[in-house]
Amino acid sequence: MSDLKTRNLPFFTVSDALLVAVGTSLLFFLFFPAPLGIPRHVFALTWSSIFLEALSFMLIGSIVSGVVEAFVPSGIIERLVLGNRFAVVAGSASMGMFFPVCECAIVPVARRLLKKGVPLSAGIAFMLAVPIVNPVVIWSTSVAYQGEWSVVLTRLLIGFGIACTAAMIMGRAFSDKKALLSSVYPAKKQKACSHNHDHKHEHNHSHHHDHKHDHGPGCSHTHHVIHSEPHKTGMFGSRVISSLQHARDDFFDVAPFLVIGTLIAAIIRSSIPTSVIEHLAQSPVLETGSMMFLAFALNLCSEADAFIAASFTGIITLTGQMAFMVLGPMLDIKLLLMYRSVFRAKFIVVLASVVVVLVFSVIMFIRYLNGAGGL
């Protein structure tokens, strides 16, 4: 948990964040000309309809993320993943059903799990699948597509399958040592230590504890490890405040990407002639590649990207929209930067390539089976 006391920002609740976002959009409409000569009212209606609907789900996702951070002990997630002996990859990917956060919050969690000793393939599956396989994303996708549950289920199955496949490929191609940064890998090696250790834990209260851990015979020396972490059993009110603070942080971190994404989507929707996009849609390769690139460049939150994809209904085929919704939560510009806190550069390049190839191949295969690009 980050040290919120070191921040110089005033305390904002999530409702304040919502007002700031809406106020900014109104100022934009009032004082800035519409881009590319688009009539102001056309652009304003297009953007606001996409932005405000997606914003509500991003707000829900931020609140849920804050609640999970403040009230759910990390040990619960770790025990569930570590306890899956027979289907660890599928089990890890399925954790999204109980961990409703977007890709922005999942990378630090995956990093912590890998440091705790979770297998590399399980960590990858968890990291790639959770932003798609979670209740908030399922709900937002159903609303964006007006209750078309076939679209929701297709996104869920494709995302789950690609996450598991990529995880198994990367787990077989890379060892933990070659995949993880040195700051992540050594913590996993501690499990193999065969020494006796004396650990002194100092907590933020008036006493301390000396724990002796027997890790096996043959050790002739002693290690002392001092922890200065406060107990996490604070007052309920403090946890509520903490959850709102984390929700605020998540909201402000992701909101700029949502604003930019909805702006670009509105510009495309309002300015590009329908004939150009229809011509693009006639080429399955160009359409799929373009939508995948758009997902990579927009950096959208998985709790809101379905609204952007759905805005292309009638112009881009459903398989093209699906390429957008599957790739974005797994790979975009911000995620590449966040992956650098966990993995080595070579591993990231290979992982990104594997994900792109899998998404493109699956989407093209579905389009081939359906002929016209429907699902």
One Martini backbone bead per residue (centre of mass of N, CA, C, O) as a GRO file, in nm:
protein
  375
    1MET     BB    1   0.095   0.037   0.024
    2SER     BB    2   0.080   0.351  -0.014
    3ASP     BB    3   0.200   0.661   0.100
    4LEU     BB    4  -0.031   0.908   0.153
    5LYS     BB    5   0.132   1.120   0.328
    6THR     BB    6   0.336   1.207   0.087
    7ARG     BB    7   0.117   1.362  -0.027
    8ASN     BB    8   0.021   1.696  -0.162
    9LEU     BB    9  -0.266   1.631  -0.184
   10PRO     BB   10  -0.571   1.674  -0.150
   11PHE     BB   11  -0.866   1.559  -0.035
   12PHE     BB   12  -1.043   1.332  -0.243
   13THR     BB   13  -1.317   1.226  -0.365
   14VAL     BB   14  -1.484   1.062  -0.606
   15SER     BB   15  -1.692   1.286  -0.656
   16ASP     BB   16  -1.482   1.502  -0.719
   17ALA     BB   17  -1.363   1.362  -0.966
   18LEU     BB   18  -1.623   1.372  -1.132
   19LEU     BB   19  -1.651   1.681  -1.139
   20VAL     BB   20  -1.383   1.740  -1.279
   21ALA     BB   21  -1.437   1.581  -1.540
   22VAL     BB   22  -1.698   1.724  -1.625
   23GLY     BB   23  -1.588   2.016  -1.617
   24THR     BB   24  -1.372   1.978  -1.833
   25SER     BB   25  -1.564   1.904  -2.065
   26LEU     BB   26  -1.724   2.170  -2.061
   27LEU     BB   27  -1.486   2.361  -2.119
   28PHE     BB   28  -1.418   2.244  -2.389
   29PHE     BB   29  -1.689   2.311  -2.529
   30LEU     BB   30  -1.675   2.631  -2.473
   31PHE     BB   31  -1.342   2.709  -2.561
   32PHE     BB   32  -1.319   2.490  -2.790
   33PRO     BB   33  -1.280   2.386  -3.088
   34ALA     BB   34  -1.374   2.181  -3.307
   35PRO     BB   35  -1.243   1.931  -3.472
   36LEU     BB   36  -1.204   1.933  -3.814
   37GLY     BB   37  -1.482   2.100  -3.857
   38ILE     BB   38  -1.682   2.000  -3.667
   39PRO     BB   39  -1.969   2.023  -3.545
   40ARG     BB   40  -2.021   2.095  -3.228
   41HIS     BB   41  -2.282   1.928  -3.165
   42VAL     BB   42  -2.180   1.661  -3.279
   43PHE     BB   43  -1.928   1.626  -3.105
   44ALA     BB   44  -2.057   1.662  -2.825
   45LEU     BB   45  -2.258   1.426  -2.841
   46THR     BB   46  -2.058   1.202  -2.903
   47TRP     BB   47  -1.867   1.233  -2.663
   48SER     BB   48  -2.065   1.241  -2.421
   49SER     BB   49  -2.197   0.964  -2.471
   50ILE     BB   50  -1.931   0.806  -2.424
   51PHE     BB   51  -1.802   0.929  -2.167
   52LEU     BB   52  -2.032   0.920  -1.947
   53GLU     BB   53  -2.087   0.616  -1.963
   54ALA     BB   54  -1.793   0.518  -1.903
   55LEU     BB   55  -1.739   0.672  -1.635
   56SER     BB   56  -1.921   0.510  -1.444
   57PHE     BB   57  -1.752   0.243  -1.465
   58MET     BB   58  -1.484   0.357  -1.372
   59LEU     BB   59  -1.588   0.438  -1.094
   60ILE     BB   60  -1.664   0.158  -0.999
   61GLY     BB   61  -1.383   0.035  -1.034
   62SER     BB   62  -1.243   0.223  -0.828
   63ILE     BB   63  -1.405   0.142  -0.581
   64VAL     BB   64  -1.346  -0.159  -0.587
   65SER     BB   65  -1.041  -0.132  -0.572
   66GLY     BB   66  -1.039   0.009  -0.294
   67VAL     BB   67  -1.178  -0.219  -0.135
   68VAL     BB   68  -0.974  -0.441  -0.194
   69GLU     BB   69  -0.726  -0.295  -0.075
   70ALA     BB   70  -0.854  -0.246   0.225
   71PHE     BB   71  -1.019  -0.548   0.284
   72VAL     BB   72  -0.828  -0.745   0.116
   73PRO     BB   73  -0.616  -0.975   0.170
   74SER     BB   74  -0.345  -1.088  -0.005
   75GLY     BB   75  -0.340  -1.385   0.108
   76ILE     BB   76  -0.593  -1.491  -0.031
   77ILE     BB   77  -0.493  -1.485  -0.322
   78GLU     BB   78  -0.236  -1.651  -0.280
   79ARG     BB   79  -0.372  -1.915  -0.177
   80LEU     BB   80  -0.548  -1.972  -0.425
   81VAL     BB   81  -0.319  -1.995  -0.634
   82LEU     BB   82  -0.124  -2.196  -0.481
   83GLY     BB   83  -0.358  -2.428  -0.442
   84ASN     BB   84  -0.339  -2.486  -0.753
   85ARG     BB   85  -0.225  -2.790  -0.884
   86PHE     BB   86  -0.378  -2.876  -1.176
   87ALA     BB   87  -0.494  -2.562  -1.273
   88VAL     BB   88  -0.321  -2.289  -1.248
   89VAL     BB   89  -0.384  -2.121  -1.498
   90ALA     BB   90  -0.695  -2.129  -1.500
   91GLY     BB   91  -0.726  -2.039  -1.206
   92SER     BB   92  -0.587  -1.764  -1.237
   93ALA     BB   93  -0.770  -1.652  -1.464
   94SER     BB   94  -1.040  -1.686  -1.280
   95MET     BB   95  -0.991  -1.458  -1.057
   96GLY     BB   96  -1.163  -1.225  -1.184
   97MET     BB   97  -1.438  -1.307  -1.046
   98PHE     BB   98  -1.284  -1.200  -0.751
   99PHE     BB   99  -1.117  -0.945  -0.915
  100PRO     BB  100  -1.248  -0.627  -0.977
  101VAL     BB  101  -1.011  -0.520  -1.196
  102CYS     BB  102  -0.797  -0.355  -1.379
  103GLU     BB  103  -0.492  -0.326  -1.543
  104CYS     BB  104  -0.377  -0.099  -1.355
  105ALA     BB  105  -0.390  -0.296  -1.081
  106ILE     BB  106  -0.262  -0.586  -1.162
  107VAL     BB  107   0.049  -0.565  -1.177
  108PRO     BB  108   0.123  -0.537  -0.873
  109VAL     BB  109  -0.010  -0.805  -0.795
  110ALA     BB  110   0.158  -0.991  -0.977
  111ARG     BB  111   0.429  -0.916  -0.852
  112ARG     BB  112   0.366  -1.022  -0.566
  113LEU     BB  113   0.306  -1.316  -0.648
  114LEU     BB  114   0.585  -1.377  -0.772
  115LYS     BB  115   0.744  -1.319  -0.506
  116LYS     BB  116   0.584  -1.558  -0.349
  117GLY     BB  117   0.593  -1.813  -0.587
  118VAL     BB  118   0.443  -1.795  -0.832
  119PRO     BB  119   0.409  -1.910  -1.118
  120LEU     BB  120   0.467  -1.771  -1.415
  121SER     BB  121   0.211  -1.869  -1.568
  122ALA     BB  122   0.012  -1.772  -1.350
  123GLY     BB  123   0.086  -1.470  -1.352
  124ILE     BB  124   0.015  -1.422  -1.650
  125ALA     BB  125  -0.279  -1.512  -1.647
  126PHE     BB  126  -0.371  -1.312  -1.433
  127MET     BB  127  -0.281  -1.046  -1.581
  128LEU     BB  128  -0.448  -1.094  -1.856
  129ALA     BB  129  -0.747  -1.185  -1.752
  130VAL     BB  130  -0.872  -1.004  -1.526
  131PRO     BB  131  -0.955  -0.746  -1.708
  132ILE     BB  132  -1.190  -0.942  -1.840
  133VAL     BB  133  -1.250  -1.156  -1.593
  134ASN     BB  134  -1.493  -0.953  -1.471
  135PRO     BB  135  -1.782  -0.815  -1.353
  136VAL     BB  136  -1.752  -0.521  -1.454
  137VAL     BB  137  -1.685  -0.586  -1.750
  138ILE     BB  138  -1.932  -0.756  -1.808
  139TRP     BB  139  -2.136  -0.533  -1.749
  140SER     BB  140  -2.034  -0.309  -1.940
  141THR     BB  141  -2.062  -0.477  -2.200
  142SER     BB  142  -2.369  -0.524  -2.181
  143VAL     BB  143  -2.444  -0.224  -2.194
  144ALA     BB  144  -2.295  -0.139  -2.458
  145TYR     BB  145  -2.468  -0.399  -2.605
  146GLN     BB  146  -2.763  -0.419  -2.501
  147GLY     BB  147  -2.764  -0.732  -2.388
  148GLU     BB  148  -2.544  -0.890  -2.561
  149TRP     BB  149  -2.430  -1.191  -2.445
  150SER     BB  150  -2.262  -1.297  -2.683
  151VAL     BB  151  -2.044  -1.081  -2.662
  152VAL     BB  152  -1.957  -1.129  -2.373
  153LEU     BB  153  -1.880  -1.432  -2.404
  154THR     BB  154  -1.673  -1.397  -2.628
  155ARG     BB  155  -1.477  -1.218  -2.476
  156LEU     BB  156  -1.429  -1.408  -2.240
  157LEU     BB  157  -1.319  -1.658  -2.399
  158ILE     BB  158  -1.093  -1.524  -2.557
  159GLY     BB  159  -0.938  -1.401  -2.320
  160PHE     BB  160  -0.895  -1.663  -2.162
  161GLY     BB  161  -0.752  -1.830  -2.385
  162ILE     BB  162  -0.515  -1.634  -2.442
  163ALA     BB  163  -0.401  -1.617  -2.158
  164CYS     BB  164  -0.337  -1.919  -2.125
  165THR     BB  165  -0.162  -1.958  -2.376
  166ALA     BB  166   0.052  -1.741  -2.317
  167ALA     BB  167   0.137  -1.855  -2.043
  168MET     BB  168   0.240  -2.134  -2.144
  169ILE     BB  169   0.448  -2.029  -2.342
  170MET     BB  170   0.617  -1.853  -2.141
  171GLY     BB  171   0.672  -2.082  -1.930
  172ARG     BB  172   0.839  -2.255  -2.142
  173ALA     BB  173   1.048  -2.030  -2.260
  174PHE     BB  174   1.081  -1.931  -1.952
  175SER     BB  175   1.245  -1.858  -1.686
  176ASP     BB  176   1.240  -1.686  -1.404
  177LYS     BB  177   1.527  -1.558  -1.432
  178LYS     BB  178   1.473  -1.452  -1.738
  179ALA     BB  179   1.201  -1.283  -1.671
  180LEU     BB  180   1.285  -1.157  -1.405
  181LEU     BB  181   1.368  -0.938  -1.200
  182SER     BB  182   1.590  -0.910  -0.942
  183SER     BB  183   1.364  -0.783  -0.747
  184VAL     BB  184   1.182  -1.055  -0.781
  185TYR     BB  185   1.341  -1.331  -0.779
  186PRO     BB  186   1.480  -1.362  -0.491
  187ALA     BB  187   1.215  -1.410  -0.326
  188LYS     BB  188   1.178  -1.702  -0.441
  189LYS     BB  189   1.455  -1.831  -0.332
  190GLN     BB  190   1.392  -1.837  -0.021
  191LYS     BB  191   1.246  -2.120  -0.019
  192ALA     BB  192   1.538  -2.279  -0.057
  193CYS     BB  193   1.623  -2.237   0.221
  194SER     BB  194   1.847  -2.418   0.479
  195HIS     BB  195   1.789  -2.227   0.735
  196ASN     BB  196   1.822  -2.066   1.034
  197HIS     BB  197   1.599  -1.811   1.163
  198ASP     BB  198   1.604  -1.489   1.315
  199HIS     BB  199   1.316  -1.290   1.368
  200LYS     BB  200   1.251  -0.944   1.386
  201HIS     BB  201   0.946  -0.780   1.481
  202GLU     BB  202   0.842  -0.445   1.425
  203HIS     BB  203   0.584  -0.265   1.553
  204ASN     BB  204   0.328  -0.011   1.592
  205HIS     BB  205   0.401  -0.082   1.903
  206SER     BB  206   0.499  -0.161   2.246
  207HIS     BB  207   0.592  -0.431   2.095
  208HIS     BB  208   0.771  -0.739   2.033
  209HIS     BB  209   0.883  -1.007   1.811
  210ASP     BB  210   1.021  -1.339   1.836
  211HIS     BB  211   1.113  -1.546   1.561
  212LYS     BB  212   1.145  -1.895   1.494
  213HIS     BB  213   1.266  -2.048   1.196
  214ASP     BB  214   1.250  -2.373   1.056
  215HIS     BB  215   1.431  -2.464   0.749
  216GLY     BB  216   1.649  -2.660   0.857
  217PRO     BB  217   1.926  -2.820   0.845
  218GLY     BB  218   2.272  -2.687   0.859
  219CYS     BB  219   2.285  -2.429   1.027
  220SER     BB  220   2.542  -2.175   1.159
  221HIS     BB  221   2.345  -1.924   1.139
  222THR     BB  222   2.211  -1.584   1.172
  223HIS     BB  223   1.908  -1.401   1.107
  224HIS     BB  224   1.798  -1.054   1.084
  225VAL     BB  225   1.461  -0.932   1.057
  226ILE     BB  226   1.313  -0.611   1.003
  227HIS     BB  227   0.988  -0.492   1.075
  228SER     BB  228   0.777  -0.180   0.999
  229GLU     BB  229   0.476  -0.289   0.998
  230PRO     BB  230   0.166  -0.228   1.029
  231HIS     BB  231  -0.122  -0.307   1.123
  232LYS     BB  232  -0.434  -0.410   0.936
  233THR     BB  233  -0.646  -0.363   1.199
  234GLY     BB  234  -0.828  -0.130   1.164
  235MET     BB  235  -1.058   0.076   1.145
  236PHE     BB  236  -1.330   0.098   0.954
  237GLY     BB  237  -1.311   0.400   0.883
  238SER     BB  238  -1.018   0.389   0.781
  239ARG     BB  239  -1.078   0.193   0.548
  240VAL     BB  240  -1.272   0.368   0.397
  241ILE     BB  241  -1.077   0.598   0.344
  242SER     BB  242  -0.867   0.426   0.198
  243SER     BB  243  -1.052   0.336  -0.034
  244LEU     BB  244  -1.103   0.626  -0.142
  245GLN     BB  245  -0.809   0.694  -0.199
  246HIS     BB  246  -0.763   0.467  -0.405
  247ALA     BB  247  -0.993   0.546  -0.592
  248ARG     BB  248  -0.885   0.823  -0.659
  249ASP     BB  249  -0.616   0.736  -0.782
  250ASP     BB  250  -0.731   0.557  -1.005
  251PHE     BB  251  -0.901   0.769  -1.142
  252PHE     BB  252  -0.670   0.980  -1.210
  253ASP     BB  253  -0.494   0.776  -1.373
  254VAL     BB  254  -0.727   0.701  -1.599
  255ALA     BB  255  -0.894   0.946  -1.705
  256PRO     BB  256  -0.709   1.063  -1.929
  257PHE     BB  257  -0.735   0.814  -2.117
  258LEU     BB  258  -1.041   0.836  -2.153
  259VAL     BB  259  -1.055   1.115  -2.278
  260ILE     BB  260  -0.874   1.057  -2.521
  261GLY     BB  261  -1.029   0.815  -2.631
  262THR     BB  262  -1.305   0.958  -2.674
  263LEU     BB  263  -1.200   1.174  -2.863
  264ILE     BB  264  -1.101   0.991  -3.089
  265ALA     BB  265  -1.367   0.843  -3.132
  266ALA     BB  266  -1.532   1.098  -3.201
  267ILE     BB  267  -1.367   1.188  -3.442
  268ILE     BB  268  -1.403   0.935  -3.610
  269ARG     BB  269  -1.714   0.929  -3.601
  270SER     BB  270  -1.751   1.242  -3.718
  271SER     BB  271  -1.521   1.272  -3.968
  272ILE     BB  272  -1.515   1.007  -4.097
  273PRO     BB  273  -1.609   0.865  -4.358
  274THR     BB  274  -1.798   0.592  -4.405
  275SER     BB  275  -1.658   0.489  -4.666
  276VAL     BB  276  -1.375   0.447  -4.543
  277ILE     BB  277  -1.451   0.239  -4.323
  278GLU     BB  278  -1.589   0.040  -4.512
  279HIS     BB  279  -1.334  -0.016  -4.675
  280LEU     BB  280  -1.170  -0.124  -4.437
  281ALA     BB  281  -1.378  -0.359  -4.364
  282GLN     BB  282  -1.317  -0.529  -4.632
  283SER     BB  283  -1.045  -0.573  -4.476
  284PRO     BB  284  -0.958  -0.785  -4.237
  285VAL     BB  285  -0.664  -0.705  -4.183
  286LEU     BB  286  -0.697  -0.396  -4.155
  287GLU     BB  287  -0.916  -0.391  -3.943
  288THR     BB  288  -0.777  -0.555  -3.721
  289GLY     BB  289  -0.511  -0.394  -3.706
  290SER     BB  290  -0.638  -0.114  -3.645
  291MET     BB  291  -0.788  -0.192  -3.379
  292MET     BB  292  -0.534  -0.285  -3.230
  293PHE     BB  293  -0.381  -0.019  -3.246
  294LEU     BB  294  -0.594   0.150  -3.101
  295ALA     BB  295  -0.581  -0.004  -2.833
  296PHE     BB  296  -0.278   0.054  -2.780
  297ALA     BB  297  -0.299   0.382  -2.795
  298LEU     BB  298  -0.541   0.458  -2.585
  299ASN     BB  299  -0.536   0.337  -2.289
  300LEU     BB  300  -0.774   0.180  -2.181
  301CYS     BB  301  -1.014   0.079  -1.979
  302SER     BB  302  -1.182  -0.222  -1.938
  303GLU     BB  303  -1.447  -0.072  -1.809
  304ALA     BB  304  -1.473   0.122  -2.101
  305ASP     BB  305  -1.403   0.002  -2.396
  306ALA     BB  306  -1.685  -0.097  -2.497
  307PHE     BB  307  -1.793   0.187  -2.574
  308ILE     BB  308  -1.594   0.237  -2.799
  309ALA     BB  309  -1.653  -0.010  -2.970
  310ALA     BB  310  -1.968   0.038  -2.998
  311SER     BB  311  -1.939   0.310  -3.165
  312PHE     BB  312  -1.873   0.120  -3.440
  313THR     BB  313  -2.142   0.040  -3.504
  314GLY     BB  314  -2.191  -0.009  -3.858
  315ILE     BB  315  -1.870   0.005  -3.947
  316ILE     BB  316  -1.753  -0.212  -3.764
  317THR     BB  317  -1.707  -0.510  -3.704
  318LEU     BB  318  -1.733  -0.729  -3.445
  319THR     BB  319  -1.447  -0.846  -3.475
  320GLY     BB  320  -1.305  -0.573  -3.459
  321GLN     BB  321  -1.411  -0.502  -3.179
  322MET     BB  322  -1.290  -0.753  -3.039
  323ALA     BB  323  -0.993  -0.683  -3.084
  324PHE     BB  324  -1.006  -0.431  -2.908
  325MET     BB  325  -1.115  -0.575  -2.632
  326VAL     BB  326  -0.875  -0.785  -2.604
  327LEU     BB  327  -0.602  -0.630  -2.628
  328GLY     BB  328  -0.610  -0.379  -2.440
  329PRO     BB  329  -0.595  -0.534  -2.149
  330MET     BB  330  -0.297  -0.662  -2.237
  331LEU     BB  331  -0.206  -0.418  -2.453
  332ASP     BB  332  -0.025  -0.117  -2.395
  333ILE     BB  333   0.154   0.151  -2.321
  334LYS     BB  334   0.121   0.145  -2.009
  335LEU     BB  335   0.181  -0.159  -1.975
  336LEU     BB  336   0.469  -0.165  -2.076
  337LEU     BB  337   0.572   0.012  -1.843
  338MET     BB  338   0.469  -0.173  -1.609
  339TYR     BB  339   0.626  -0.434  -1.688
  340ARG     BB  340   0.913  -0.315  -1.604
  341SER     BB  341   0.856  -0.389  -1.287
  342VAL     BB  342   0.895  -0.719  -1.356
  343PHE     BB  343   1.034  -0.744  -1.639
  344ARG     BB  344   1.221  -0.818  -1.890
  345ALA     BB  345   1.264  -0.700  -2.203
  346LYS     BB  346   1.255  -0.965  -2.363
  347PHE     BB  347   0.995  -1.071  -2.241
  348ILE     BB  348   0.810  -0.840  -2.334
  349VAL     BB  349   0.847  -0.874  -2.636
  350VAL     BB  350   0.742  -1.165  -2.650
  351LEU     BB  351   0.469  -1.123  -2.515
  352ALA     BB  352   0.359  -0.914  -2.715
  353SER     BB  353   0.382  -1.095  -2.966
  354VAL     BB  354   0.202  -1.326  -2.870
  355VAL     BB  355  -0.057  -1.162  -2.824
  356VAL     BB  356  -0.089  -1.047  -3.109
  357VAL     BB  357  -0.097  -1.316  -3.263
  358LEU     BB  358  -0.336  -1.442  -3.115
  359VAL     BB  359  -0.550  -1.229  -3.166
  360PHE     BB  360  -0.534  -1.220  -3.472
  361SER     BB  361  -0.585  -1.523  -3.526
  362VAL     BB  362  -0.860  -1.552  -3.386
  363ILE     BB  363  -1.014  -1.331  -3.539
  364MET     BB  364  -0.964  -1.446  -3.824
  365PHE     BB  365  -1.097  -1.720  -3.771
  366ILE     BB  366  -1.377  -1.612  -3.703
  367ARG     BB  367  -1.419  -1.464  -3.969
  368TYR     BB  368  -1.395  -1.711  -4.149
  369LEU     BB  369  -1.638  -1.869  -4.026
  370ASN     BB  370  -1.847  -1.606  -4.078
  371GLY     BB  371  -1.736  -1.425  -4.326
  372ALA     BB  372  -1.873  -1.116  -4.248
  373GLY     BB  373  -1.781  -1.074  -3.923
  374GLY     BB  374  -1.947  -1.214  -3.737
  375LEU     BB  375  -2.078  -1.391  -3.426
   0.00000   0.00000   0.00000
